[in-house]
PDB file of C-alpha atoms in Angstrom:
ATOM      1  CA  MET Y   1     -41.558 -49.816  -1.126  1.00 85.00           C
ATOM      2  CA  LEU Y   2     -43.419 -52.684   0.468  1.00 91.00           C
ATOM      3  CA  LEU Y   3     -47.215 -52.314   0.523  1.00 93.00           C
ATOM      4  CA  TYR Y   4     -49.252 -53.924   3.237  1.00 90.00           C
ATOM      5  CA  THR Y   5     -52.656 -54.380   4.848  1.00 91.00           C
ATOM      6  CA  GLU Y   6     -53.547 -54.752   8.488  1.00 89.00           C
ATOM      7  CA  ASN Y   7     -55.438 -57.902   9.524  1.00 85.00           C
ATOM      8  CA  ARG Y   8     -57.717 -58.968  12.373  1.00 81.00           C
ATOM      9  CA  TYR Y   9     -54.933 -60.697  14.267  1.00 81.00           C
ATOM     10  CA  GLU Y  10     -53.380 -57.340  15.125  1.00 86.00           C
ATOM     11  CA  GLY Y  11     -50.840 -57.963  12.454  1.00 89.00           C
ATOM     12  CA  VAL Y  12     -49.677 -56.703   9.065  1.00 92.00           C
ATOM     13  CA  THR Y  13     -49.619 -58.643   5.818  1.00 93.00           C
ATOM     14  CA  ILE Y  14     -47.178 -57.658   3.091  1.00 93.00           C
ATOM     15  CA  ASP Y  15     -48.624 -57.363  -0.420  1.00 93.00           C
ATOM     16  CA  ALA Y  16     -46.770 -59.893  -2.540  1.00 92.00           C
ATOM     17  CA  ALA Y  17     -47.266 -57.720  -5.625  1.00 93.00           C
ATOM     18  CA  SER Y  18     -45.068 -55.057  -4.039  1.00 94.00           C
ATOM     19  CA  LEU Y  19     -42.041 -57.281  -3.463  1.00 95.00           C
ATOM     20  CA  PRO Y  20     -38.855 -55.691  -4.940  1.00 94.00           C
ATOM     21  CA  ALA Y  21     -36.603 -57.277  -7.549  1.00 92.00           C
ATOM     22  CA  SER Y  22     -33.554 -57.970  -5.373  1.00 94.00           C
ATOM     23  CA  THR Y  23     -32.991 -59.762  -2.087  1.00 94.00           C
ATOM     24  CA  GLU Y  24     -30.860 -56.853  -0.884  1.00 95.00           C
ATOM     25  CA  LYS Y  25     -33.681 -54.375  -1.347  1.00 95.00           C
ATOM     26  CA  PHE Y  26     -36.150 -56.787   0.170  1.00 95.00           C
ATOM     27  CA  LYS Y  27     -34.044 -57.234   3.316  1.00 95.00           C
ATOM     28  CA  GLU Y  28     -33.767 -53.457   3.674  1.00 94.00           C
ATOM     29  CA  ASP Y  29     -37.513 -52.953   3.237  1.00 94.00           C
ATOM     30  CA  ILE Y  30     -38.597 -55.771   5.515  1.00 95.00           C
ATOM     31  CA  THR Y  31     -36.248 -54.652   8.284  1.00 94.00           C
ATOM     32  CA  GLU Y  32     -37.704 -51.138   8.110  1.00 93.00           C
ATOM     33  CA  LEU Y  33     -41.182 -52.614   8.254  1.00 92.00           C
ATOM     34  CA  MET Y  34     -40.321 -54.646  11.340  1.00 92.00           C
ATOM     35  CA  VAL Y  35     -39.229 -51.438  13.127  1.00 93.00           C
ATOM     36  CA  LYS Y  36     -42.245 -49.494  11.918  1.00 92.00           C
ATOM     37  CA  PHE Y  37     -44.708 -52.072  13.194  1.00 92.00           C
ATOM     38  CA  SER Y  38     -42.845 -53.179  16.346  1.00 91.00           C
ATOM     39  CA  HIS Y  39     -46.006 -52.296  18.308  1.00 92.00           C
ATOM     40  CA  LYS Y  40     -48.023 -54.856  16.317  1.00 92.00           C
ATOM     41  CA  GLN Y  41     -48.393 -58.565  17.081  1.00 93.00           C
ATOM     42  CA  LEU Y  42     -47.449 -60.283  13.864  1.00 94.00           C
ATOM     43  CA  LEU Y  43     -45.866 -59.642  10.472  1.00 94.00           C
ATOM     44  CA  TRP Y  44     -46.885 -61.868   7.546  1.00 93.00           C
ATOM     45  CA  ALA Y  45     -45.097 -62.335   4.230  1.00 94.00           C
ATOM     46  CA  ASN Y  46     -46.528 -64.359   1.319  1.00 94.00           C
ATOM     47  CA  ILE Y  47     -43.659 -65.372  -0.976  1.00 96.00           C
ATOM     48  CA  PRO Y  48     -44.487 -66.668  -4.468  1.00 95.00           C
ATOM     49  CA  ILE Y  49     -42.274 -69.377  -5.891  1.00 96.00           C
ATOM     50  CA  GLU Y  50     -40.708 -66.910  -8.314  1.00 95.00           C
ATOM     51  CA  LYS Y  51     -39.300 -65.037  -5.289  1.00 95.00           C
ATOM     52  CA  SER Y  52     -38.201 -68.135  -3.351  1.00 95.00           C
ATOM     53  CA  ASP Y  53     -34.704 -66.616  -2.886  1.00 96.00           C
ATOM     54  CA  PHE Y  54     -36.391 -64.222  -0.413  1.00 96.00           C
ATOM     55  CA  VAL Y  55     -37.226 -67.069   1.980  1.00 96.00           C
ATOM     56  CA  PRO Y  56     -33.737 -67.283   3.559  1.00 96.00           C
ATOM     57  CA  VAL Y  57     -33.826 -63.516   4.136  1.00 96.00           C
ATOM     58  CA  LEU Y  58     -36.994 -63.957   6.201  1.00 96.00           C
ATOM     59  CA  THR Y  59     -35.869 -67.004   8.157  1.00 97.00           C
ATOM     60  CA  GLN Y  60     -32.658 -65.258   9.117  1.00 97.00           C
ATOM     61  CA  LEU Y  61     -34.855 -62.439  10.506  1.00 96.00           C
ATOM     62  CA  GLY Y  62     -36.819 -64.832  12.694  1.00 95.00           C
ATOM     63  CA  PHE Y  63     -39.774 -65.613  10.395  1.00 96.00           C
ATOM     64  CA  GLU Y  64     -41.257 -69.113  10.521  1.00 94.00           C
ATOM     65  CA  PHE Y  65     -43.223 -71.144   7.943  1.00 93.00           C
ATOM     66  CA  HIS Y  66     -47.009 -70.942   8.423  1.00 90.00           C
ATOM     67  CA  HIS Y  67     -48.767 -72.521   5.442  1.00 87.00           C
ATOM     68  CA  CYS Y  68     -48.290 -73.052   1.734  1.00 87.00           C
ATOM     69  CA  ASP Y  69     -49.795 -74.165  -1.567  1.00 82.00           C
ATOM     70  CA  GLU Y  70     -48.118 -75.233  -4.798  1.00 86.00           C
ATOM     71  CA  ARG Y  71     -46.783 -71.797  -5.658  1.00 91.00           C
ATOM     72  CA  ASN Y  72     -46.845 -69.685  -2.490  1.00 92.00           C
ATOM     73  CA  LEU Y  73     -45.308 -69.889   1.009  1.00 93.00           C
ATOM     74  CA  MET Y  74     -46.686 -67.789   3.884  1.00 92.00           C
ATOM     75  CA  LEU Y  75     -44.206 -66.904   6.648  1.00 94.00           C
ATOM     76  CA  VAL Y  76     -44.920 -65.146   9.913  1.00 94.00           C
ATOM     77  CA  LYS Y  77     -42.897 -63.355  12.577  1.00 94.00           C
ATOM     78  CA  GLN Y  78     -43.953 -62.567  16.126  1.00 94.00           C
ATOM     79  CA  LEU Y  79     -43.295 -58.851  16.547  1.00 93.00           C
ATOM     80  CA  THR Y  80     -44.516 -59.135  20.162  1.00 91.00           C
ATOM     81  CA  PRO Y  81     -43.118 -62.147  22.062  1.00 89.00           C
ATOM     82  CA  GLY Y  82     -45.827 -64.707  22.787  1.00 88.00           C
ATOM     83  CA  ALA Y  83     -48.220 -63.179  20.221  1.00 89.00           C
ATOM     84  CA  TYR Y  84     -51.075 -65.477  19.202  1.00 88.00           C
ATOM     85  CA  ILE Y  85     -50.527 -67.114  15.791  1.00 88.00           C
ATOM     86  CA  PRO Y  86     -53.710 -68.627  14.309  1.00 84.00           C
ATOM     87  CA  THR Y  87     -53.273 -72.302  13.681  1.00 78.00           C
ATOM     88  CA  THR Y  88     -53.165 -73.776  10.232  1.00 73.00           C
ATOM     89  CA  LYS Y  89     -51.581 -76.934   8.859  1.00 68.00           C
ATOM     90  CA  ASN Y  90     -51.293 -78.586   5.502  1.00 68.00           C
ATOM     91  CA  TYR Y  91     -53.957 -81.233   5.235  1.00 76.00           C
ATOM     92  CA  ILE Y  92     -55.864 -83.120   2.500  1.00 82.00           C
ATOM     93  CA  VAL Y  93     -59.648 -83.082   2.116  1.00 89.00           C
ATOM     94  CA  GLY Y  94     -61.080 -85.573  -0.263  1.00 92.00           C
ATOM     95  CA  VAL Y  95     -64.572 -86.531  -1.503  1.00 95.00           C
ATOM     96  CA  GLY Y  96     -65.971 -89.870  -2.627  1.00 95.00           C
ATOM     97  CA  ALA Y  97     -69.253 -90.603  -4.371  1.00 96.00           C
ATOM     98  CA  VAL Y  98     -71.716 -93.431  -3.820  1.00 96.00           C
ATOM     99  CA  VAL Y  99     -73.689 -93.444  -7.085  1.00 96.00           C
ATOM    100  CA  MET Y 100     -76.268 -96.180  -7.819  1.00 94.00           C
ATOM    101  CA  HIS Y 101     -78.220 -96.742 -10.997  1.00 95.00           C
ATOM    102  CA  GLN Y 102     -80.570 -99.649 -11.559  1.00 94.00           C
ATOM    103  CA  GLY Y 103     -78.990-101.698  -8.767  1.00 91.00           C
ATOM    104  CA  LYS Y 104     -75.413-101.088  -9.905  1.00 96.00           C
ATOM    105  CA  LEU Y 105     -72.677 -99.068  -8.198  1.00 97.00           C
ATOM    106  CA  LEU Y 106     -70.371 -96.693 -10.084  1.00 98.00           C
ATOM    107  CA  VAL Y 107     -66.754 -97.762  -9.372  1.00 97.00           C
ATOM    108  CA  ILE Y 108     -63.228 -97.092 -10.605  1.00 97.00           C
ATOM    109  CA  LYS Y 109     -59.757 -98.662 -10.506  1.00 94.00           C
ATOM    110  CA  ASP Y 110     -56.712 -96.422 -10.323  1.00 91.00           C
ATOM    111  CA  ARG Y 111     -53.176 -97.264 -11.464  1.00 87.00           C
ATOM    112  CA  PHE Y 112     -51.720 -97.217  -7.983  1.00 85.00           C
ATOM    113  CA  ASN Y 113     -53.879 -99.576  -5.951  1.00 84.00           C
ATOM    114  CA  ALA Y 114     -55.545-102.972  -6.292  1.00 86.00           C
ATOM    115  CA  GLY Y 115     -59.302-103.362  -6.302  1.00 92.00           C
ATOM    116  CA  TYR Y 116     -62.282-101.252  -7.176  1.00 96.00           C
ATOM    117  CA  LYS Y 117     -63.177 -98.182  -5.160  1.00 95.00           C
ATOM    118  CA  LEU Y 118     -65.544 -95.205  -5.185  1.00 96.00           C
ATOM    119  CA  PRO Y 119     -64.840 -92.371  -7.638  1.00 97.00           C
ATOM    120  CA  GLY Y 120     -63.612 -89.171  -6.043  1.00 95.00           C
ATOM    121  CA  GLY Y 121     -60.538 -87.182  -5.172  1.00 92.00           C
ATOM    122  CA  HIS Y 122     -59.157 -84.041  -3.560  1.00 91.00           C
ATOM    123  CA  ILE Y 123     -61.076 -80.817  -3.186  1.00 91.00           C
ATOM    124  CA  ASP Y 124     -59.135 -78.125  -5.076  1.00 89.00           C
ATOM    125  CA  LYS Y 125     -58.529 -74.662  -3.686  1.00 82.00           C
ATOM    126  CA  GLY Y 126     -61.683 -72.560  -4.054  1.00 85.00           C
ATOM    127  CA  GLU Y 127     -63.980 -75.536  -4.674  1.00 92.00           C
ATOM    128  CA  SER Y 128     -67.077 -76.463  -2.647  1.00 92.00           C
ATOM    129  CA  ILE Y 129     -67.773 -80.086  -1.645  1.00 94.00           C
ATOM    130  CA  LYS Y 130     -70.479 -80.345  -4.285  1.00 94.00           C
ATOM    131  CA  GLU Y 131     -68.303 -78.849  -7.026  1.00 96.00           C
ATOM    132  CA  ALA Y 132     -65.378 -81.136  -6.229  1.00 95.00           C
ATOM    133  CA  LEU Y 133     -67.621 -84.216  -6.205  1.00 97.00           C
ATOM    134  CA  LYS Y 134     -69.137 -83.410  -9.582  1.00 97.00           C
ATOM    135  CA  ARG Y 135     -65.767 -82.657 -11.156  1.00 97.00           C
ATOM    136  CA  GLU Y 136     -64.003 -85.716  -9.824  1.00 96.00           C
ATOM    137  CA  VAL Y 137     -66.774 -88.148 -10.832  1.00 97.00           C
ATOM    138  CA  LEU Y 138     -66.947 -86.589 -14.316  1.00 97.00           C
ATOM    139  CA  GLU Y 139     -63.156 -86.715 -14.795  1.00 96.00           C
ATOM    140  CA  GLU Y 140     -62.809 -90.298 -13.614  1.00 96.00           C
ATOM    141  CA  THR Y 141     -65.905 -91.859 -15.139  1.00 97.00           C
ATOM    142  CA  GLY Y 142     -67.591 -89.458 -17.555  1.00 97.00           C
ATOM    143  CA  VAL Y 143     -70.821 -89.714 -15.511  1.00 98.00           C
ATOM    144  CA  GLN Y 144     -72.609 -86.484 -14.663  1.00 98.00           C
ATOM    145  CA  ILE Y 145     -74.131 -86.364 -11.173  1.00 98.00           C
ATOM    146  CA  ASP Y 146     -76.148 -84.265  -8.721  1.00 96.00           C
ATOM    147  CA  PHE Y 147     -75.057 -84.136  -5.107  1.00 95.00           C
ATOM    148  CA  GLU Y 148     -77.600 -85.648  -2.662  1.00 93.00           C
ATOM    149  CA  SER Y 149     -76.136 -85.958   0.838  1.00 92.00           C
ATOM    150  CA  ILE Y 150     -73.144 -86.617   3.051  1.00 92.00           C
ATOM    151  CA  VAL Y 151     -73.178 -90.092   4.541  1.00 90.00           C
ATOM    152  CA  ASN Y 152     -69.756 -90.566   6.075  1.00 89.00           C
ATOM    153  CA  LEU Y 153     -66.667 -88.749   7.386  1.00 86.00           C
ATOM    154  CA  GLY Y 154     -63.385 -90.556   7.613  1.00 88.00           C
ATOM    155  CA  HIS Y 155     -60.306 -89.027   9.286  1.00 86.00           C
ATOM    156  CA  PHE Y 156     -56.847 -90.505   8.790  1.00 84.00           C
ATOM    157  CA  LYS Y 157     -54.213 -88.708  10.858  1.00 79.00           C
ATOM    158  CA  ASN Y 158     -51.321 -90.259   9.012  1.00 74.00           C
ATOM    159  CA  GLY Y 159     -52.660 -90.007   5.482  1.00 72.00           C
ATOM    160  CA  GLN Y 160     -50.970 -89.144   2.238  1.00 69.00           C
ATOM    161  CA  PHE Y 161     -47.421 -87.792   2.735  1.00 68.00           C
ATOM    162  CA  GLY Y 162     -48.011 -88.035   6.500  1.00 72.00           C
ATOM    163  CA  GLU Y 163     -50.620 -85.272   6.428  1.00 73.00           C
ATOM    164  CA  SER Y 164     -54.006 -85.392   8.094  1.00 81.00           C
ATOM    165  CA  ASN Y 165     -56.595 -86.641   5.633  1.00 85.00           C
ATOM    166  CA  LEU Y 166     -60.318 -85.965   5.891  1.00 88.00           C
ATOM    167  CA  TYR Y 167     -62.460 -87.973   3.525  1.00 91.00           C
ATOM    168  CA  ILE Y 168     -66.109 -87.009   2.876  1.00 93.00           C
ATOM    169  CA  VAL Y 169     -68.330 -89.646   1.324  1.00 93.00           C
ATOM    170  CA  CYS Y 170     -71.504 -88.432  -0.438  1.00 94.00           C
ATOM    171  CA  THR Y 171     -74.417 -89.959  -2.209  1.00 94.00           C
ATOM    172  CA  ALA Y 172     -75.209 -88.613  -5.634  1.00 96.00           C
ATOM    173  CA  LYS Y 173     -77.801 -89.092  -8.353  1.00 96.00           C
ATOM    174  CA  ALA Y 174     -76.613 -90.140 -11.778  1.00 97.00           C
ATOM    175  CA  LEU Y 175     -77.706 -87.747 -14.569  1.00 97.00           C
ATOM    176  CA  SER Y 176     -75.989 -89.836 -17.249  1.00 97.00           C
ATOM    177  CA  THR Y 177     -74.647 -93.373 -17.425  1.00 96.00           C
ATOM    178  CA  ALA Y 178     -72.142 -93.610 -20.294  1.00 97.00           C
ATOM    179  CA  ILE Y 179     -68.547 -94.310 -19.142  1.00 96.00           C
ATOM    180  CA  ASN Y 180     -65.874 -91.972 -20.589  1.00 96.00           C
ATOM    181  CA  ILE Y 181     -62.640 -91.685 -18.606  1.00 95.00           C
ATOM    182  CA  ALA Y 182     -60.986 -88.283 -18.978  1.00 93.00           C
ATOM    183  CA  ASP Y 183     -58.304 -88.800 -16.318  1.00 87.00           C
ATOM    184  CA  SER Y 184     -56.613 -91.777 -17.968  1.00 87.00           C
ATOM    185  CA  ILE Y 185     -53.287 -90.958 -16.348  1.00 87.00           C
ATOM    186  CA  GLU Y 186     -54.665 -91.975 -12.930  1.00 89.00           C
ATOM    187  CA  ILE Y 187     -57.776 -94.084 -13.745  1.00 93.00           C
ATOM    188  CA  SER Y 188     -57.375 -97.434 -15.471  1.00 93.00           C
ATOM    189  CA  GLU Y 189     -61.024 -98.572 -15.374  1.00 95.00           C
ATOM    190  CA  ALA Y 190     -64.492 -97.246 -14.587  1.00 96.00           C
ATOM    191  CA  LYS Y 191     -67.745 -99.208 -14.754  1.00 97.00           C
ATOM    192  CA  TRP Y 192     -71.159 -99.931 -13.246  1.00 98.00           C
ATOM    193  CA  MET Y 193     -70.770-102.918 -10.930  1.00 96.00           C
ATOM    194  CA  GLU Y 194     -73.313-105.123  -9.233  1.00 96.00           C
ATOM    195  CA  LEU Y 195     -73.583-103.978  -5.616  1.00 94.00           C
ATOM    196  CA  GLU Y 196     -73.228-107.466  -4.132  1.00 94.00           C
ATOM    197  CA  ALA Y 197     -70.172-108.173  -6.339  1.00 95.00           C
ATOM    198  CA  PHE Y 198     -68.525-105.033  -5.002  1.00 95.00           C
ATOM    199  CA  LEU Y 199     -69.266-105.975  -1.376  1.00 94.00           C
ATOM    200  CA  GLN Y 200     -67.967-109.535  -1.896  1.00 95.00           C
ATOM    201  CA  ASP Y 201     -64.798-108.536  -3.800  1.00 94.00           C
ATOM    202  CA  GLU Y 202     -61.749-109.392  -1.611  1.00 93.00           C
ATOM    203  CA  GLU Y 203     -59.674-106.681  -3.214  1.00 94.00           C
ATOM    204  CA  VAL Y 204     -62.101-103.918  -2.220  1.00 93.00           C
ATOM    205  CA  ASN Y 205     -60.955-102.361   1.024  1.00 89.00           C
ATOM    206  CA  ASN Y 206     -63.142-102.587   4.097  1.00 90.00           C
ATOM    207  CA  TYR Y 207     -63.642 -98.819   4.388  1.00 89.00           C
ATOM    208  CA  ASN Y 208     -65.210 -98.599   0.952  1.00 91.00           C
ATOM    209  CA  LYS Y 209     -67.419-101.587   1.718  1.00 92.00           C
ATOM    210  CA  SER Y 210     -68.510-100.105   5.020  1.00 89.00           C
ATOM    211  CA  VAL Y 211     -69.516 -96.723   3.653  1.00 89.00           C
ATOM    212  CA  VAL Y 212     -71.482 -98.240   0.822  1.00 92.00           C
ATOM    213  CA  LYS Y 213     -73.314-100.492   3.265  1.00 89.00           C
ATOM    214  CA  ALA Y 214     -74.035 -97.492   5.475  1.00 86.00           C
ATOM    215  CA  ALA Y 215     -75.320 -95.432   2.544  1.00 85.00           C
ATOM    216  CA  TYR Y 216     -77.846 -98.051   1.490  1.00 81.00           C
ATOM    217  CA  GLY Y 217     -78.493 -99.802   4.794  1.00 76.00           C
ATOM    218  CA  ASN Y 218     -79.366 -96.741   6.855  1.00 72.00           C
ATOM    219  CA  LYS Y 219     -81.385 -94.304   4.756  1.00 70.00           C
ATOM    220  CA  GLU Y 220     -81.875 -91.930   7.707  1.00 71.00           C
ATOM    221  CA  LEU Y 221     -78.124 -91.391   8.310  1.00 71.00           C
ATOM    222  CA  LYS Y 222     -77.666 -88.565   5.794  1.00 80.00           C
ATOM    223  CA  LEU Y 223     -76.589 -84.924   6.049  1.00 80.00           C
ATOM    224  CA  THR Y 224     -78.172 -82.622   3.486  1.00 78.00           C
ATOM    225  CA  GLU Y 225     -77.218 -79.052   2.620  1.00 77.00           C
ATOM    226  CA  GLN Y 226     -78.914 -76.362   4.667  1.00 84.00           C
ATOM    227  CA  GLN Y 227     -79.373 -72.716   3.820  1.00 79.00           C
ATOM    228  CA  VAL Y 228     -77.841 -70.954   6.795  1.00 76.00           C
ATOM    229  CA  LYS Y 229     -76.799 -67.296   6.917  1.00 76.00           C
ATOM    230  CA  LEU Y 230     -73.057 -67.404   7.468  1.00 71.00           C
ATOM    231  CA  ARG Y 231     -70.337 -64.829   8.108  1.00 73.00           C
ATOM    232  CA  VAL Y 232     -68.413 -66.152   5.084  1.00 69.00           C
ATOM    233  CA  SER Y 233     -70.095 -66.258   1.689  1.00 72.00           C
ATOM    234  CA  SER Y 234     -68.389 -69.462   0.530  1.00 73.00           C
ATOM    235  CA  GLY Y 235     -69.445 -71.723   3.387  1.00 77.00           C
ATOM    236  CA  GLU Y 236     -71.418 -74.982   3.197  1.00 76.00           C
ATOM    237  CA  VAL Y 237     -73.470 -76.395   6.092  1.00 77.00           C
ATOM    238  CA  PHE Y 238     -74.920 -79.933   6.259  1.00 78.00           C
ATOM    239  CA  TYR Y 239     -77.158 -81.491   8.904  1.00 74.00           C
TER     240      TYR Y 239
END
């Protein structure tokens, strides 16, 4: 029997842990659930990759893809025609760090692009901005940091794999200086570089140059974390 919970969108979400073993049983159970909750707005089904053979069953019953991660696909069906479906899309959020120490800038080179750039990477599921920044800088350079402020937001609507890409550039304080690359599969070099050499390097892209100039040319243009009472416990607010 499929277990479920009701959600705030006047819908019902199926508990993935209650999915049956066979596609035949699943089709029978989901059809019964659609009848039972025909008065509701939406029916949601989160299908883990181990049960991916259930996906065609759902699409044949009128379910559509809603969002996914590496191992799960969420599908949704309008039980009431025209029911509101909350918007979500796959997108990429990344962080980059401007870290200075004794007049030198912490930089990396990866194995896929020319030129030096700021250390950083994607925010993993469940991570805060600060946590992702610390992890990425440590993995790519071995340098431990403390988050200071947000200095730039870049949005690229046709980013990696054609997805929308939001890039958050932060300043951070170096707590150590020794270089020790842990992510050697991606990173080919990490070092402390003279700031002017970085800004004059023709292989450094203009975006990286511009955010570094902004970080150190306009000291007032910084967003710092604020303690604000939020409805969600995992939120971060900067202004």
